[in-house]
mmCIF file of C-alpha atoms and ligand atoms in Angstrom:
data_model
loop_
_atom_site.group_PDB
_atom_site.id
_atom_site.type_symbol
_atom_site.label_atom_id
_atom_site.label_comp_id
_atom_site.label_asym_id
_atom_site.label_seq_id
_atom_site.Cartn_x
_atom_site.Cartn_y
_atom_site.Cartn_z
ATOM 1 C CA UNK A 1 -16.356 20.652 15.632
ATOM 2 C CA UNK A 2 -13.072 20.863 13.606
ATOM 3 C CA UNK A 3 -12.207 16.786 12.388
ATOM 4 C CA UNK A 4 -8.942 17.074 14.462
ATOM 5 C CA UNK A 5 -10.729 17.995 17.810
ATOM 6 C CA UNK A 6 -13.235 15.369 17.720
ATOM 7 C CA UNK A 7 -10.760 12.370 16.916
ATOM 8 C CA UNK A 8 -8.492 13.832 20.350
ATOM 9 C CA UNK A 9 -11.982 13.952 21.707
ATOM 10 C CA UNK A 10 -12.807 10.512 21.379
ATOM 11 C CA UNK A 11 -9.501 9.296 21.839
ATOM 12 C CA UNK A 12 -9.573 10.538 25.243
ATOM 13 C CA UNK A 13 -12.697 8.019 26.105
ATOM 14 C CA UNK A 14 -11.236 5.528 23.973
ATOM 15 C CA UNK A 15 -8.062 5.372 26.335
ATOM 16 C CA UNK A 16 -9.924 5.925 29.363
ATOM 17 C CA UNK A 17 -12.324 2.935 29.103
ATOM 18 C CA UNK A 18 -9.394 0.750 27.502
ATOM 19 C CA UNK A 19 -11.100 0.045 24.308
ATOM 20 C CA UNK A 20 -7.749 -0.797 23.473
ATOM 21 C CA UNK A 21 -7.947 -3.556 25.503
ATOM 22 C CA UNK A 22 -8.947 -6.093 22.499
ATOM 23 C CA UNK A 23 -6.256 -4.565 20.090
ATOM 24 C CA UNK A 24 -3.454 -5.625 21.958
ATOM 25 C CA UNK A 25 -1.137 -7.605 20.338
ATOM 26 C CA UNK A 26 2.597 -7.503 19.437
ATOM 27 C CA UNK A 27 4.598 -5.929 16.686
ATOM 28 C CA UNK A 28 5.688 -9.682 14.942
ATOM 29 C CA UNK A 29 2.929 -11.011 12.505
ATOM 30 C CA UNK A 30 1.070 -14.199 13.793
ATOM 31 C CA UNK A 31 0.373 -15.028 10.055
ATOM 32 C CA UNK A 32 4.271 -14.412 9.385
ATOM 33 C CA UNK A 33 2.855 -12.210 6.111
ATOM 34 C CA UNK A 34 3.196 -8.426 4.843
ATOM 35 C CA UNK A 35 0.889 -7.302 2.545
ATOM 36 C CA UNK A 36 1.056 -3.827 0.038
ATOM 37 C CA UNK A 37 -2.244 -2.866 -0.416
ATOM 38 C CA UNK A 38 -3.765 0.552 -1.825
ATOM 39 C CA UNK A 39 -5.050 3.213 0.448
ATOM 40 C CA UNK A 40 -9.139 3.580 -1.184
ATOM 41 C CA UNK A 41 -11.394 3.889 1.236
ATOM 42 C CA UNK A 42 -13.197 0.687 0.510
ATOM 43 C CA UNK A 43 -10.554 -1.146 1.739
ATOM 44 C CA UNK A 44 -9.947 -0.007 5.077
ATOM 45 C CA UNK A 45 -11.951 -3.134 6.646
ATOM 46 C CA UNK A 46 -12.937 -4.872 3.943
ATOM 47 C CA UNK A 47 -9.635 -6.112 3.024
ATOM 48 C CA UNK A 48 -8.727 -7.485 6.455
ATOM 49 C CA UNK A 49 -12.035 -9.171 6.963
ATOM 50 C CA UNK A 50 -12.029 -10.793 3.183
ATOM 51 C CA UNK A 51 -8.925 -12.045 3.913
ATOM 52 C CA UNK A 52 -9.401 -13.474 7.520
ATOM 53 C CA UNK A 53 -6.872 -11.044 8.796
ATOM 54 C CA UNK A 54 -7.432 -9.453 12.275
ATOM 55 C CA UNK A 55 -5.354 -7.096 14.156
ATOM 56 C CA UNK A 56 -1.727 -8.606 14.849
ATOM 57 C CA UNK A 57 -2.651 -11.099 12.042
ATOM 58 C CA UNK A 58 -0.297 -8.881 9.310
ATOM 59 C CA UNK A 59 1.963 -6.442 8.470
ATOM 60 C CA UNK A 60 0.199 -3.836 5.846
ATOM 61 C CA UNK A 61 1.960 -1.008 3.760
ATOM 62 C CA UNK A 62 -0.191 1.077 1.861
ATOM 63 C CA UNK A 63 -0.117 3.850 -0.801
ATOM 64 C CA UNK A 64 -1.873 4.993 -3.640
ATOM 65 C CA UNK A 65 -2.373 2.257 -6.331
ATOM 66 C CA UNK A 66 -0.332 -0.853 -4.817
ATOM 67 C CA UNK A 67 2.452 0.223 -6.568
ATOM 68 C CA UNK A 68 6.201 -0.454 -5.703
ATOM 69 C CA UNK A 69 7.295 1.743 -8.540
ATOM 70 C CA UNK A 70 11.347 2.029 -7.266
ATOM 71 C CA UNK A 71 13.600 -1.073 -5.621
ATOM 72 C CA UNK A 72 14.637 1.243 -3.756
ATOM 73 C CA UNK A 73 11.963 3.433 -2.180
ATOM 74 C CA UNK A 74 10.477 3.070 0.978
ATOM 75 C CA UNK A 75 7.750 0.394 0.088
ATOM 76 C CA UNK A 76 10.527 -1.858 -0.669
ATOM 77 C CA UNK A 77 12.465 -0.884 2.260
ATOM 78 C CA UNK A 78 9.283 -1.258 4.688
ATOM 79 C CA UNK A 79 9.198 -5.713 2.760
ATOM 80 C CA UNK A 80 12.988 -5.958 3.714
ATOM 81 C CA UNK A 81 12.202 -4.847 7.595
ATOM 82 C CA UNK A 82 8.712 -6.739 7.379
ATOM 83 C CA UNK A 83 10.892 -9.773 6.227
ATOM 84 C CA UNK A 84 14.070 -9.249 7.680
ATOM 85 C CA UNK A 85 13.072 -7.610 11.399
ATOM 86 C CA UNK A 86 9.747 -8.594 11.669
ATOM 87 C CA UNK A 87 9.182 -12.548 10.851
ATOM 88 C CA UNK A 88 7.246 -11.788 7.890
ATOM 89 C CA UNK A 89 7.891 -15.189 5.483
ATOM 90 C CA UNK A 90 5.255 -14.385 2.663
ATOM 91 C CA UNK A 91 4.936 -10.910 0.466
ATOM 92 C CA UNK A 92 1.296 -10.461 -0.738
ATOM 93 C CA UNK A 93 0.780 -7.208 -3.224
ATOM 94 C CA UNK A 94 -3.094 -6.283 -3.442
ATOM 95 C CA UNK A 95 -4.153 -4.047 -5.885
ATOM 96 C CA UNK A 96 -7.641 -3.406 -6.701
ATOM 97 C CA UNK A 97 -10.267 -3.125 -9.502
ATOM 98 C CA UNK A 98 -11.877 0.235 -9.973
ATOM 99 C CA UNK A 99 -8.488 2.044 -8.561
ATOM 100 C CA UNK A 100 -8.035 5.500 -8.594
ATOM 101 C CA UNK A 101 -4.571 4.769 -10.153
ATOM 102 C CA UNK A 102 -5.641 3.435 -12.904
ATOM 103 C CA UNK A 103 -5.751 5.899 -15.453
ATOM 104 C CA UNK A 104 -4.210 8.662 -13.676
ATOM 105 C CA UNK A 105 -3.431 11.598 -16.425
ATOM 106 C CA UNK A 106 -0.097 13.316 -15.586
ATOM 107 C CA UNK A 107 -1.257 16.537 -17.170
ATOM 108 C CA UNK A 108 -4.140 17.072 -15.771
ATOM 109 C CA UNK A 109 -2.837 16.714 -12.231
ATOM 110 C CA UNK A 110 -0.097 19.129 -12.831
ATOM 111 C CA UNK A 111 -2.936 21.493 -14.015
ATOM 112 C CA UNK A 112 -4.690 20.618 -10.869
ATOM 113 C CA UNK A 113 -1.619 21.618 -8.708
ATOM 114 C CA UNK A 114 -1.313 25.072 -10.475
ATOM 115 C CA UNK A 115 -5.147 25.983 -9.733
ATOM 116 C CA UNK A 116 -4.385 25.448 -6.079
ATOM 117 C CA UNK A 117 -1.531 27.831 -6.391
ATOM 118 C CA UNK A 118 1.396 26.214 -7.451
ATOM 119 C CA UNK A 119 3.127 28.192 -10.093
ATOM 120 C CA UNK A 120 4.537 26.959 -13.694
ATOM 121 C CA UNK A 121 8.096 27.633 -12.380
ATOM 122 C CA UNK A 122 8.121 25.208 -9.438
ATOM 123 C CA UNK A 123 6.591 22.684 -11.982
ATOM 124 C CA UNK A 124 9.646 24.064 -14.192
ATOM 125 C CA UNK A 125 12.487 23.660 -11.430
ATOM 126 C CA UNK A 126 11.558 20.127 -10.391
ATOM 127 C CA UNK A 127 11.702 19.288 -14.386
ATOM 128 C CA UNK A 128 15.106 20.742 -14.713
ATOM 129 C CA UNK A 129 16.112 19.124 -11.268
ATOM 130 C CA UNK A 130 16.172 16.440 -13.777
ATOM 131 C CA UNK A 131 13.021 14.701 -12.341
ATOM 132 C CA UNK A 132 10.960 12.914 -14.514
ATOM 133 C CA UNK A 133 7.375 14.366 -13.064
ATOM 134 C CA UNK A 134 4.952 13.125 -15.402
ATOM 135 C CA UNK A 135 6.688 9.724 -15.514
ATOM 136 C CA UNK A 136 6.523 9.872 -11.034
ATOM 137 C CA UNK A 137 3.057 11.025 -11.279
ATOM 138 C CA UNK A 138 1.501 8.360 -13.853
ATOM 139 C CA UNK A 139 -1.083 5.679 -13.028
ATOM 140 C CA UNK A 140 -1.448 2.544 -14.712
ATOM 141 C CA UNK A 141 -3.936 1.133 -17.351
ATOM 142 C CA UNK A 142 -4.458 -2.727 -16.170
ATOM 143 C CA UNK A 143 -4.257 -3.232 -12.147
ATOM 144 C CA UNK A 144 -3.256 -6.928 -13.201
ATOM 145 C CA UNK A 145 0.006 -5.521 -15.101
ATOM 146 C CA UNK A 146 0.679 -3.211 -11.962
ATOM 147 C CA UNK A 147 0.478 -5.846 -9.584
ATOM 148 C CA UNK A 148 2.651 -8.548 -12.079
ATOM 149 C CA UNK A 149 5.464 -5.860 -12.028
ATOM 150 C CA UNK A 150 5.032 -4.533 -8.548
ATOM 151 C CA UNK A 151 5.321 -8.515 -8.063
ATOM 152 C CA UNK A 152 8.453 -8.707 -10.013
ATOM 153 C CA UNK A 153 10.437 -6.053 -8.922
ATOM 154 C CA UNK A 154 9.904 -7.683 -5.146
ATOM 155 C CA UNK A 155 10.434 -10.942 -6.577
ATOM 156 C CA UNK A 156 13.592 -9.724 -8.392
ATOM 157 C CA UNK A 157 14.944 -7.869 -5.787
ATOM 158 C CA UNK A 158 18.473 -8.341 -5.220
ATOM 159 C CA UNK A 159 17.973 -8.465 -1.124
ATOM 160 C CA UNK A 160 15.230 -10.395 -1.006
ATOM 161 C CA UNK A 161 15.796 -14.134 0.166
ATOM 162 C CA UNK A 162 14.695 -16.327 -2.650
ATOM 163 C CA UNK A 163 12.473 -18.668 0.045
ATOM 164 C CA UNK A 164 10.241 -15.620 0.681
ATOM 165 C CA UNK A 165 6.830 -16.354 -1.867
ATOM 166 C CA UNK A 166 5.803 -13.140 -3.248
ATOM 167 C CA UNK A 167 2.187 -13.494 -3.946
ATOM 168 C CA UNK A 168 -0.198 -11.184 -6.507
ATOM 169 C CA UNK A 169 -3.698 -10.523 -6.087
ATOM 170 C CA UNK A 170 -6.552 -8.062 -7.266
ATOM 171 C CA UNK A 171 -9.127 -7.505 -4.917
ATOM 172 C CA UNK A 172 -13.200 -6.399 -5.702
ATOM 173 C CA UNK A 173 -13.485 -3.305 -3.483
ATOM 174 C CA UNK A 174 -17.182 -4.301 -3.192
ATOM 175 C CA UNK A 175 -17.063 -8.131 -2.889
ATOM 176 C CA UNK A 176 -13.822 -8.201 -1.308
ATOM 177 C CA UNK A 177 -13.434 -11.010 -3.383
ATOM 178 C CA UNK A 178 -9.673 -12.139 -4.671
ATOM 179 C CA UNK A 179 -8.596 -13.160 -8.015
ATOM 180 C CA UNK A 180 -5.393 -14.813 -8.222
ATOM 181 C CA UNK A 181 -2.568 -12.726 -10.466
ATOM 182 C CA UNK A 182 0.917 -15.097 -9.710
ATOM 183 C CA UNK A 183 0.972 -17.618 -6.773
ATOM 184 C CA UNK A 184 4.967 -17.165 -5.454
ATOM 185 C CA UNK A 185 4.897 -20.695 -4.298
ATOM 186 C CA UNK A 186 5.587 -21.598 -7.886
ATOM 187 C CA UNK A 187 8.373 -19.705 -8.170
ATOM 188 C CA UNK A 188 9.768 -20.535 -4.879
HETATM 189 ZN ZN1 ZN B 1 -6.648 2.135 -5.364
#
């Protein structure tokens, strides 16, 4: 059975005995936090549960890395709501050892897009578009730098409130356990 078919499969039973039931909760954060967090695999429960966070607990935006790369792109839009709209008081950025980020070649992506059909003058176009693609594509080497400037550029935001902490942690994708990057109650 095709992946897509078996999730609307299961939903259908899920809705129908109201396993939902225990999820419900409302859209405002009873822990008052948001959290960016990367999207691996091993983090899907682990982070939550190492962290004493349950459903309705936390708002959590995820992408590849933990990285808020642009003040203005929609990780830091999604804080401002999360702080603004949505009662979150304290920013948390997670990022994670053994990271698929970490180390990400440029090059060898862009080769991997043209194998699957993507030609040299799309690559070409987007470069002359005046975007930086290589620089847009890159990883980073220590996830302790990534999260201290991911960190700052929340920290240094010119909407964010200055009483909002804005926390910086690395988590063990195996452990789940936290090591402590900048604690944003000292710089509150
Ligand atoms: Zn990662």
């Amino acid at each position: 059975m095709q992946l897509l078919n078996e999730i609307l499969n299961f939903n259908n039973t899920f809705v129908e005995e109201k396993s939902y039931e225990v999820y419900q909760t409302t859209k405002f954060p009873d822990k008052r936090m948001v959290v960016v967090s990367c999207m691996d695999t091993r983090l899907v429960e682990l982070l939550p549960r190492a962290m004493n966070l349950r459903n309705g607990d936390f708002k959590l935006i995820k992408n590849a890395g933990a990285v808020i790369s642009h003040p203005f792109g929609s990780v830091m839009r999604s804080i401002l709501v999360a702080v603004y709209e949505l009662q979150a008081d304290e920013v948390f950025v997670i990022g994670h050892y053994q990271c698929g980020m970490s180390n990400v070649d440029p090059i060898r992506l862009i080769d991997k897009f043209k194998e699957r059909g993507i030609s040299e003058d799309t690559i070409d176009t987007i470069k002359y578009s005046g975007i930086q693609i290589e620089k847009w594509l890159e990883g980073f080497d220590s996830v302790e730098e990534s999260v201290q400037n991911s960190v700052d550029v929340v920290r240094r935001h010119p909407l964010m409130p200055a009483d909002v902490p804005v926390h910086g942690l690395v988590i063990s994708p195996e452990t789940g356990k936290l090591d402590l990057v900048k604690d944003g109650y000292e710089e509150k």
